[in-house]
Coordinates of C-alpha atoms (C1' of nucleotides) in Angstrom, one line a residue:
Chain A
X1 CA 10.9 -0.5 23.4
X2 CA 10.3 -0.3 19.6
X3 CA 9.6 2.4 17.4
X4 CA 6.0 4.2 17.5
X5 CA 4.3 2.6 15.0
X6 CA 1.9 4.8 13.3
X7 CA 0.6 4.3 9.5
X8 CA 3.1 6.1 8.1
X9 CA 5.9 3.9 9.8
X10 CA 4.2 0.6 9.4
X11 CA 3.7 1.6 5.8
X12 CA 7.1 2.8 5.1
X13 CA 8.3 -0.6 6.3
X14 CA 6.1 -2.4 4.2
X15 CA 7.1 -0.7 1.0
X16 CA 11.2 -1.2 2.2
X17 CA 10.4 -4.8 2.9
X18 CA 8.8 -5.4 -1.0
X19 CA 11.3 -3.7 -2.7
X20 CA 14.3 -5.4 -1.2
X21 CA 12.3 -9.1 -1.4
X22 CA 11.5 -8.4 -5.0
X23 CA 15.4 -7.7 -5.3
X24 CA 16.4 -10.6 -3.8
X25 CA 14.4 -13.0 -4.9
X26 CA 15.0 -11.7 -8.8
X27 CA 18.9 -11.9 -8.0
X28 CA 18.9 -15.3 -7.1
X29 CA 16.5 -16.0 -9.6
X30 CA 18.3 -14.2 -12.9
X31 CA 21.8 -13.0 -11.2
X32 CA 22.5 -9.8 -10.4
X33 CA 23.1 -8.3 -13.2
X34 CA 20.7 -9.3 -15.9
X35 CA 18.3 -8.0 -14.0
X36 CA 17.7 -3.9 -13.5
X37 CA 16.5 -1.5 -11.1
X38 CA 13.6 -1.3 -13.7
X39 CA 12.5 -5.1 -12.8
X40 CA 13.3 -4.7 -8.9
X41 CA 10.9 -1.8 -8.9
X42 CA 7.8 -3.1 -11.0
X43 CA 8.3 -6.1 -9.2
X44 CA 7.8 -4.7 -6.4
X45 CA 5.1 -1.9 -7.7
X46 CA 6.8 1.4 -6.7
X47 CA 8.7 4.0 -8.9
X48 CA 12.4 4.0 -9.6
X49 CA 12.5 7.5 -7.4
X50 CA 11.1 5.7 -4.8
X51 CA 13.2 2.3 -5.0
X52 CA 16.2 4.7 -4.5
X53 CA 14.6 7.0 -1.9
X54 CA 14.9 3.3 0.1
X55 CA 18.7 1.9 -1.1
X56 CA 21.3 4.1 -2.3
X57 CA 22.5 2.1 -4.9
X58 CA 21.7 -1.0 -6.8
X59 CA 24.1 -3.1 -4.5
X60 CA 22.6 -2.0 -1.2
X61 CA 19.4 -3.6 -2.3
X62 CA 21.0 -7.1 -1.5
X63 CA 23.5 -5.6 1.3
X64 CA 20.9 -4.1 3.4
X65 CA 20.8 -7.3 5.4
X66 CA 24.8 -7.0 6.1
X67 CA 23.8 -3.1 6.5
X68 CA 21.6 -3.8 9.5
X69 CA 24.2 -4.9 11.3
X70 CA 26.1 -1.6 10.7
X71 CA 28.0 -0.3 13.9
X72 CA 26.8 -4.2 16.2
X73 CA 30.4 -4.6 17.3
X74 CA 31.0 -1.0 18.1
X75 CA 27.7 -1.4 20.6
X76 CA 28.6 -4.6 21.5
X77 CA 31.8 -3.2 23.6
X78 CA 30.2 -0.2 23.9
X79 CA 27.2 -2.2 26.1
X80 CA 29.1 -4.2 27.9
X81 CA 28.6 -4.9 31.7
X82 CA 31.6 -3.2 33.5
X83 CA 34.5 -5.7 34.5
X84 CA 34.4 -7.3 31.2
X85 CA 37.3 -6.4 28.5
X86 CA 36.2 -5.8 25.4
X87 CA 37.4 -9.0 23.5
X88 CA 35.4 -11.1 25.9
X89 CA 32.4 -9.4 25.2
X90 CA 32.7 -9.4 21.2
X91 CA 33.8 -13.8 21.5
X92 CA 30.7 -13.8 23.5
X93 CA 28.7 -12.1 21.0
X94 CA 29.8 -14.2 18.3
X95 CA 29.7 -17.4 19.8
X96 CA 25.8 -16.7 21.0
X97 CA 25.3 -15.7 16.9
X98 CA 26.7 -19.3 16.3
X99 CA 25.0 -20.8 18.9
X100 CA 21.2 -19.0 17.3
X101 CA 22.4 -20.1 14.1
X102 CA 22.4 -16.0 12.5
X103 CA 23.0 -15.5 9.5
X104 CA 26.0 -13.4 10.0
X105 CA 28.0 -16.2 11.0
X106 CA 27.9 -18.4 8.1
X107 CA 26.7 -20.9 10.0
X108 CA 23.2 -21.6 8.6
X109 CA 21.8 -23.9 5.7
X110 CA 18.4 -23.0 4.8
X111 CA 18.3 -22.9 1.2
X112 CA 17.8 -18.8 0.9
X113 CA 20.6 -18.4 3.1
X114 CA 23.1 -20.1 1.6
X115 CA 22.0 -19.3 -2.3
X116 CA 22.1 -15.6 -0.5
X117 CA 25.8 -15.7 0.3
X118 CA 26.7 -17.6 -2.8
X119 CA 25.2 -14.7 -4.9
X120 CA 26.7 -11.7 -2.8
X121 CA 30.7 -13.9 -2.6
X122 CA 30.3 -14.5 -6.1
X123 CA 28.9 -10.9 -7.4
X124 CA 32.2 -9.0 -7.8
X125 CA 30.1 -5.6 -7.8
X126 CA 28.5 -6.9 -4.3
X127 CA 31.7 -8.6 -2.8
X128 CA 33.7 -5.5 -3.5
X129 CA 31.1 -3.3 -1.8
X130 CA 30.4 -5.4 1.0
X131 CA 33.8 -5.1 1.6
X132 CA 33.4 -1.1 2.0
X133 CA 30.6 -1.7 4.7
X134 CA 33.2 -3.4 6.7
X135 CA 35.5 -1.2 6.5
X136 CA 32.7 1.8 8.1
X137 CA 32.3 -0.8 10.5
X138 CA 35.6 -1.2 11.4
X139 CA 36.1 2.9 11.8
X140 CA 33.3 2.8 14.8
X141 CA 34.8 -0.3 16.3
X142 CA 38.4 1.1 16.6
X143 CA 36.5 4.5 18.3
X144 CA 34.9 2.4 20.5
X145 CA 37.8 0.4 21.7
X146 CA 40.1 3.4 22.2
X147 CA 41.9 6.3 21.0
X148 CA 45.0 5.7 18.5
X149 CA 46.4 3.2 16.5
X150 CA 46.2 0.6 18.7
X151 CA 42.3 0.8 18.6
X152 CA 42.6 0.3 14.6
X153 CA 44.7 -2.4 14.8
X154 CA 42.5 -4.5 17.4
X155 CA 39.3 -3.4 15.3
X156 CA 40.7 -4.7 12.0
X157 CA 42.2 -7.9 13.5
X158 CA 38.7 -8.5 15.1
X159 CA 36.8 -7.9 11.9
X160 CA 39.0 -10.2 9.7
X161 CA 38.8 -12.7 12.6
X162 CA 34.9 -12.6 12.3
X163 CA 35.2 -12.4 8.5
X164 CA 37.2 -15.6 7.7
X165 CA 35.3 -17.6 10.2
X166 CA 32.0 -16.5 8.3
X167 CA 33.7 -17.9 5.6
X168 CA 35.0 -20.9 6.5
X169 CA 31.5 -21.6 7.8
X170 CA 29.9 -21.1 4.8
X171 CA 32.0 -22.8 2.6
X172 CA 31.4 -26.1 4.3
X173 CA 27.9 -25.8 4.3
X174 CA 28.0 -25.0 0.3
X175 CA 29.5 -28.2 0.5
X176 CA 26.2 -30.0 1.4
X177 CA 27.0 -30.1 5.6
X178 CA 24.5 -29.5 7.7
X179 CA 24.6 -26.6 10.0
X180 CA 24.3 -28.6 13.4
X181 CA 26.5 -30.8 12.1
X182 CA 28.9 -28.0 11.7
X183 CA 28.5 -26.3 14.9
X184 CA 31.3 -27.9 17.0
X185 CA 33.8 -26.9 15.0
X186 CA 32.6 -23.4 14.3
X187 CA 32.7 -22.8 17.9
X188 CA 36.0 -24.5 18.0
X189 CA 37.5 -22.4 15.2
X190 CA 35.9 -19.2 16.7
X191 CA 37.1 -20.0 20.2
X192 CA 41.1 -20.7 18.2
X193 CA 40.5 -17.2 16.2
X194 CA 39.5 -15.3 19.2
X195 CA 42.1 -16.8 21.6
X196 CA 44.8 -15.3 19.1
X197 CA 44.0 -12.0 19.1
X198 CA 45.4 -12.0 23.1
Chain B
X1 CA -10.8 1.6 -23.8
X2 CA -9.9 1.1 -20.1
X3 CA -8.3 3.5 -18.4
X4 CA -4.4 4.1 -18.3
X5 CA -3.2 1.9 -15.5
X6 CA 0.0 3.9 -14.0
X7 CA 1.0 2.7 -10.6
X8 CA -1.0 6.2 -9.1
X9 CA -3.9 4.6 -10.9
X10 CA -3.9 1.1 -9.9
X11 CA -2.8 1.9 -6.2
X12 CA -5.8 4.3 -5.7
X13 CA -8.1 1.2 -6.9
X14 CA -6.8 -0.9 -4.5
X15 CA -7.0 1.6 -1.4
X16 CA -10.8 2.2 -3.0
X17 CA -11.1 -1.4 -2.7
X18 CA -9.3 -1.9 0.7
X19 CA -12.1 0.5 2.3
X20 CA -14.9 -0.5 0.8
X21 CA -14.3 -4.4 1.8
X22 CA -12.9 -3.4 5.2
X23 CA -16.6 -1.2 5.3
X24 CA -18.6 -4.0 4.2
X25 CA -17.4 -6.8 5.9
X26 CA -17.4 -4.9 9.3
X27 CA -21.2 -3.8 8.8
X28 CA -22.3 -7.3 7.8
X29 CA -20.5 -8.7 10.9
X30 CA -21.3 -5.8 13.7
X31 CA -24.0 -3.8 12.4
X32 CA -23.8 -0.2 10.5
X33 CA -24.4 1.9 13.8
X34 CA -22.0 0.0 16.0
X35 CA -19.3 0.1 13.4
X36 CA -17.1 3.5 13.5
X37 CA -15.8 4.8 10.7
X38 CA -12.6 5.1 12.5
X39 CA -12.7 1.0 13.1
X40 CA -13.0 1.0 9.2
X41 CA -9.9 3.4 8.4
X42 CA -8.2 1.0 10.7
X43 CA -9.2 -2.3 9.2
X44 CA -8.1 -0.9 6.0
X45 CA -4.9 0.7 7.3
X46 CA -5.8 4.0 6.1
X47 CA -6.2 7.1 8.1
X48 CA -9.7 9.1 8.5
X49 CA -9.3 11.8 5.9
X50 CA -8.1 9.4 3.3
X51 CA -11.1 7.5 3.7
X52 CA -13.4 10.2 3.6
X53 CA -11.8 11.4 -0.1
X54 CA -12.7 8.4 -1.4
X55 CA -16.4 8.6 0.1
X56 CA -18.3 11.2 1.3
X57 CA -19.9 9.8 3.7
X58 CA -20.3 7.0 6.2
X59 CA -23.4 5.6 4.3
X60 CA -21.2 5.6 0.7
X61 CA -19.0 3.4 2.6
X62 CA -22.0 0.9 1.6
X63 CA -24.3 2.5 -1.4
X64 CA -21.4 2.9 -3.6
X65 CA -21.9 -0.5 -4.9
X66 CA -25.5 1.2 -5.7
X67 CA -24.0 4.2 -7.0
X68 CA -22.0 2.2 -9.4
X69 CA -24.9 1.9 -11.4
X70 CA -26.2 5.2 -11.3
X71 CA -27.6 6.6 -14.0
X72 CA -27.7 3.6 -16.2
X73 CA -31.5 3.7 -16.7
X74 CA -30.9 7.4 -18.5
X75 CA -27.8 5.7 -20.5
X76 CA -30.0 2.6 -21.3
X77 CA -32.8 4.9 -22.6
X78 CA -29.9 7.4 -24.4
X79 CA -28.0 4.2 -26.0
X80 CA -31.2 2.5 -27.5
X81 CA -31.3 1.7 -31.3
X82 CA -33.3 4.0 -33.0
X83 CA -36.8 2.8 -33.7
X84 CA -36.6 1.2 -29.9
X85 CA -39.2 3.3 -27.9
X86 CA -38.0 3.9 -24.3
X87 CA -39.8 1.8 -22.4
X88 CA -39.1 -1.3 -24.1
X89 CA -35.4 -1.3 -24.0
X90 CA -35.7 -0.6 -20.2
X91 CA -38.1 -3.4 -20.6
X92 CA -35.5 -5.6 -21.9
X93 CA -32.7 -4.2 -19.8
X94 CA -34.4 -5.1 -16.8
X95 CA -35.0 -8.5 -18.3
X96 CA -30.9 -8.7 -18.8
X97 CA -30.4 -8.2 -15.4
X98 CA -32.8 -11.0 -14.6
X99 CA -31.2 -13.2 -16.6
X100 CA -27.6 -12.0 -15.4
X101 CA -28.9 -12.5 -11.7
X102 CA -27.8 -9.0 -11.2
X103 CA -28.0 -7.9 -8.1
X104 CA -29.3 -5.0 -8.3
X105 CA -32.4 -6.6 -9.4
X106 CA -32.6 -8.5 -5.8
X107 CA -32.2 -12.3 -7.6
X108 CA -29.5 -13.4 -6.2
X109 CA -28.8 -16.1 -3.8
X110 CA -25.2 -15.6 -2.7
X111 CA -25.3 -15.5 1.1
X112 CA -23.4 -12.0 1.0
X113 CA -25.2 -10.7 -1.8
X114 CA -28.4 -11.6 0.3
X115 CA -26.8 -10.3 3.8
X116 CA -25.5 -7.3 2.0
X117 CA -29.3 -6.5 0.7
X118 CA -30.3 -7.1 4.5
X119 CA -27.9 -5.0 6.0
X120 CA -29.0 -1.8 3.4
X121 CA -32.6 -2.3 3.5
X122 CA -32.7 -2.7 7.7
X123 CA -30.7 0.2 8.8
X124 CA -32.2 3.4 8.3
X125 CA -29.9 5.7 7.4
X126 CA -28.6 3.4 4.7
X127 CA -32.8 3.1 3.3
X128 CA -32.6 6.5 3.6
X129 CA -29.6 7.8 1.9
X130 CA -30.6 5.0 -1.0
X131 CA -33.8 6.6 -2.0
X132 CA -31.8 9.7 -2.7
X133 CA -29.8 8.2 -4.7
X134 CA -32.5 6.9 -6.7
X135 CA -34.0 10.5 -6.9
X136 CA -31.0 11.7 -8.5
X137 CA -30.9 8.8 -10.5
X138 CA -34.8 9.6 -11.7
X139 CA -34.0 13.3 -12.3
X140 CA -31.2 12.3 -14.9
X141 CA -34.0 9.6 -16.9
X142 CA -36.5 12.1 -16.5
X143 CA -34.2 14.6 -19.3
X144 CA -33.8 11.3 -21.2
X145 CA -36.9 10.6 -21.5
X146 CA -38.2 14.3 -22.3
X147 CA -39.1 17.5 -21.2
X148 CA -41.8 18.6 -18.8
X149 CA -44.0 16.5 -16.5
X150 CA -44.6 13.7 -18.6
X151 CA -40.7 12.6 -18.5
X152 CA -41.0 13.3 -15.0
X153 CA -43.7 10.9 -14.1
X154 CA -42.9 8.2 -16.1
X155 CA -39.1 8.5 -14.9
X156 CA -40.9 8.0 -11.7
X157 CA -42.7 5.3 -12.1
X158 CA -40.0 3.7 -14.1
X159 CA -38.0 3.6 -11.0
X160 CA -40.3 2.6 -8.6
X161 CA -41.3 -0.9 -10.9
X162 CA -38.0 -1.4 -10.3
X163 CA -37.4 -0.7 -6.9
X164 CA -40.7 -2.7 -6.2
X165 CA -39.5 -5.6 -8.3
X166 CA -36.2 -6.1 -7.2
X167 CA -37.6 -6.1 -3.4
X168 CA -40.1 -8.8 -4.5
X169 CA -37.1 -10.6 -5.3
X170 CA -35.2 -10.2 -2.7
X171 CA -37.9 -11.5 -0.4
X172 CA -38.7 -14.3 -1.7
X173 CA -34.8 -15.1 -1.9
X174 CA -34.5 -13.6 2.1
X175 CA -37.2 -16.3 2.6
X176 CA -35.0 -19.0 1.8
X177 CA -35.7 -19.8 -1.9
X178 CA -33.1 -20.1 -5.0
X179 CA -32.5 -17.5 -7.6
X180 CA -32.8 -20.2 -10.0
X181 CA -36.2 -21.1 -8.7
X182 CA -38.0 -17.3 -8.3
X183 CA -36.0 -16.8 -11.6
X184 CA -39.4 -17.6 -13.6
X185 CA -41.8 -15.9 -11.6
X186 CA -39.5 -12.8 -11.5
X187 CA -39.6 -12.3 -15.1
X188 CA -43.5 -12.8 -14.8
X189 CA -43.9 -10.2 -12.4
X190 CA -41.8 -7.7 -14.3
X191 CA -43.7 -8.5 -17.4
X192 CA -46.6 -7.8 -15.7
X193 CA -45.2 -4.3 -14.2
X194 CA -44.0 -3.1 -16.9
X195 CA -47.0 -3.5 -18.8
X196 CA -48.8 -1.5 -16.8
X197 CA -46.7 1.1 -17.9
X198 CA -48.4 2.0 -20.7
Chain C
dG1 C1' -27.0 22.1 34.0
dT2 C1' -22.3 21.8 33.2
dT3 C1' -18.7 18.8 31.9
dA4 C1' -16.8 15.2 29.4
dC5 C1' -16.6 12.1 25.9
dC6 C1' -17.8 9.9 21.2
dG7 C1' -18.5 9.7 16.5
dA8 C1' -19.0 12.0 11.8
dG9 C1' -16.5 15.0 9.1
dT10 C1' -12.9 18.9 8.0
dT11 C1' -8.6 21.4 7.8
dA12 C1' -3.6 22.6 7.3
dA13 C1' 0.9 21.3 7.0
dA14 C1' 4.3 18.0 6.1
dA15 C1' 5.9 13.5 4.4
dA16 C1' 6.0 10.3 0.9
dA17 C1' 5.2 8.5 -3.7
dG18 C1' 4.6 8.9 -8.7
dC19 C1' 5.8 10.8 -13.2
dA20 C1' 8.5 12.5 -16.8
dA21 C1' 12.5 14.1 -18.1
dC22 C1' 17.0 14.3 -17.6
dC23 C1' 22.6 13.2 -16.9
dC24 C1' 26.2 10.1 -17.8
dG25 C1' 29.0 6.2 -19.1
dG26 C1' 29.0 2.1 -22.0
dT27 C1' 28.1 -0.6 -26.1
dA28 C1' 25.9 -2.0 -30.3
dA29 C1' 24.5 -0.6 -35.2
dC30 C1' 25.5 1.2 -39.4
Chain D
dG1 C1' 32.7 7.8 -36.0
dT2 C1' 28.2 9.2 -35.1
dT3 C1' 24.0 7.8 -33.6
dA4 C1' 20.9 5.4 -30.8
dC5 C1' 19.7 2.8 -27.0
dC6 C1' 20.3 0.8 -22.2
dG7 C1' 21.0 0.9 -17.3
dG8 C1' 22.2 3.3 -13.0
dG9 C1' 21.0 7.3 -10.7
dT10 C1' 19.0 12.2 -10.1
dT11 C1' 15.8 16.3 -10.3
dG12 C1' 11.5 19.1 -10.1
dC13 C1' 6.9 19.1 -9.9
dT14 C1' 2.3 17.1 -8.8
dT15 C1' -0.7 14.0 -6.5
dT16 C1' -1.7 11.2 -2.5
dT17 C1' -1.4 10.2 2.3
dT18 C1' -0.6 10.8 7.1
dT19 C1' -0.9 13.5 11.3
dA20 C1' -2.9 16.2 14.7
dA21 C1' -6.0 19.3 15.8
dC22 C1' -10.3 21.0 15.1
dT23 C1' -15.9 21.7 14.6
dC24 C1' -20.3 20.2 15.7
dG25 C1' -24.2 17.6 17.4
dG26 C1' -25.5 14.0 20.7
dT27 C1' -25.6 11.8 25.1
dA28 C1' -24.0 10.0 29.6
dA29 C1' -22.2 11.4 34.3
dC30 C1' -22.7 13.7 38.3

DNA sequence: GTTACCGAGTTAAAAAAGCAACCCGGTAAC
DNA sequence: GTTACCGGGTTGCTTTTTTAACTCGGTAAC
């Protein structure tokens, strides 16, 4: 089911891995932008070359974690067991991301996590391009949920839905809440957002 | 005075070093002969052909701690202050090494030091490959110490005191006694060797 | 007595990493 | 207002590493 994992893969990943942990933890240790691609990459003991074969830019070394998720939603409808429409499957798929606490959702208050999103809302340079990455996402989505501007349209309204809720997650965990002591209402605002997009 | 330490540089060192302790610590647990070189490139997560550029052979998997130190007897005899004769600053060289609980002169009482002795001096192959090292090693003392036979011979017999001393030492250690305890008798019998040598 | 496998070493080609030098836009120094 | 440096990102070249396939001697199977 995974990837052959030879040397050079199991390598490759290693050297990916150190580069982007140097990153982050440097980020949230100085800010994003007193420290350089110079730092990330002697933290992390590779050459600039290198550090950019890995990430594109300087903002992808903290985005890469939004990055993975490139293209879910598109394979979420894409996947889904025949006889379900589309919207179910994505409230599904968001509602079991609440329920395992990801990431993604906002909904979760270990430390890293939550300095994490504080650092990437409150990095113009990385808000602006996470922002980008949504909108790629958002391209595949309306493909996979049909032709026209109708697809768009649902794509965008499911993104932003997905979006705020993140938000409105997070926010009340930066405010000191835990994140089971959250959950309720996260499912209840997601179950609210979703239901309006009928 | 130390080399120029590049990332190239200090990455090689550690793959060097990756190999070598993988080596080591495989043959002390398994035995030489039932250790592949293959289970070593794996240990250290290095393939086959990397492993042999950094040693030739199976056997310098384990004598390159031994041929760390080659040609040291020529430098020692090279490097002397003038009005030293040869002899006596490989005299007092030796009687350094004592004192430092070098190794190489078999008085040492760490348990892998001891097990790592064991391991050379009971496999054949690994006895065998080290006595060629030491003939190199005498060829090079020989020109140090002058042309013809004479240099020749006492090169000879230079090495083999110390060959015989340090595996004095390292029996009486194998038998179960301190460093610190054989330390006197050591320097004793080396005394006593070297004296001969004239 | 082949046939098959294993372990030490080697080879050639391709991937990856390092290095040094560069471009370009900004900003501080003088 | 040049001149110099800094930081993001790139380029060409060299070195290192991986991969897979190979040689060659030994030895176990049958």
């Amino acid at each position: 089911m995974n990837e052959p994992t030879g040397l050079r893969a199991r390598k490759k990943a290693r050297t990916r891995d150190a580069i982007a942990d140097a990153a982050v933890s440097l980020f949230l240790e100085h800010g994003f932008d007193r420290v350089s691609v110079n730092d990330v990459a002697a933290a992390a003991e590779t050459s600039k070359p290198t550090l950019f074969r890995y990430f594109p830019t300087k903002e992808d070394l903290v985005l890469h974690r939004f990055a993975d998720h490139q293209g879910e939603a598109a394979r979420v409808v894409r996947e889904r067991r025949s006889g379900t429409k589309p919207m179910t499957a994505l409230r599904r798929h968001f509602r079991g991301g609440l329920d395992r606490y990801d990431p993604v959702t906002g909904l979760n208050d270990h430390p890293e996590v939550v300095a994490f999103h504080r650092l990437v809302f409150t990095t113009p340079s990385l808000a602006g391009r996470l922002t980008r990455y949504q909108l790629e996402d958002e391209e595949v989505l309306a493909e996979a949920l049909g032709e026209g501007v109708r697809g768009r349209v649902r794509a965008a309204q499911v993104l932003a839905v997905q979006r705020v809720l993140a938000r409105v997650n997070w926010q009340k965990i930066a405010d000191g809440r835990t994140a089971r002591d959250v959950h309720p209402e996260a499912v209840a605002d997601a179950d609210e957002a979703f239901g309006l997009l009928r």
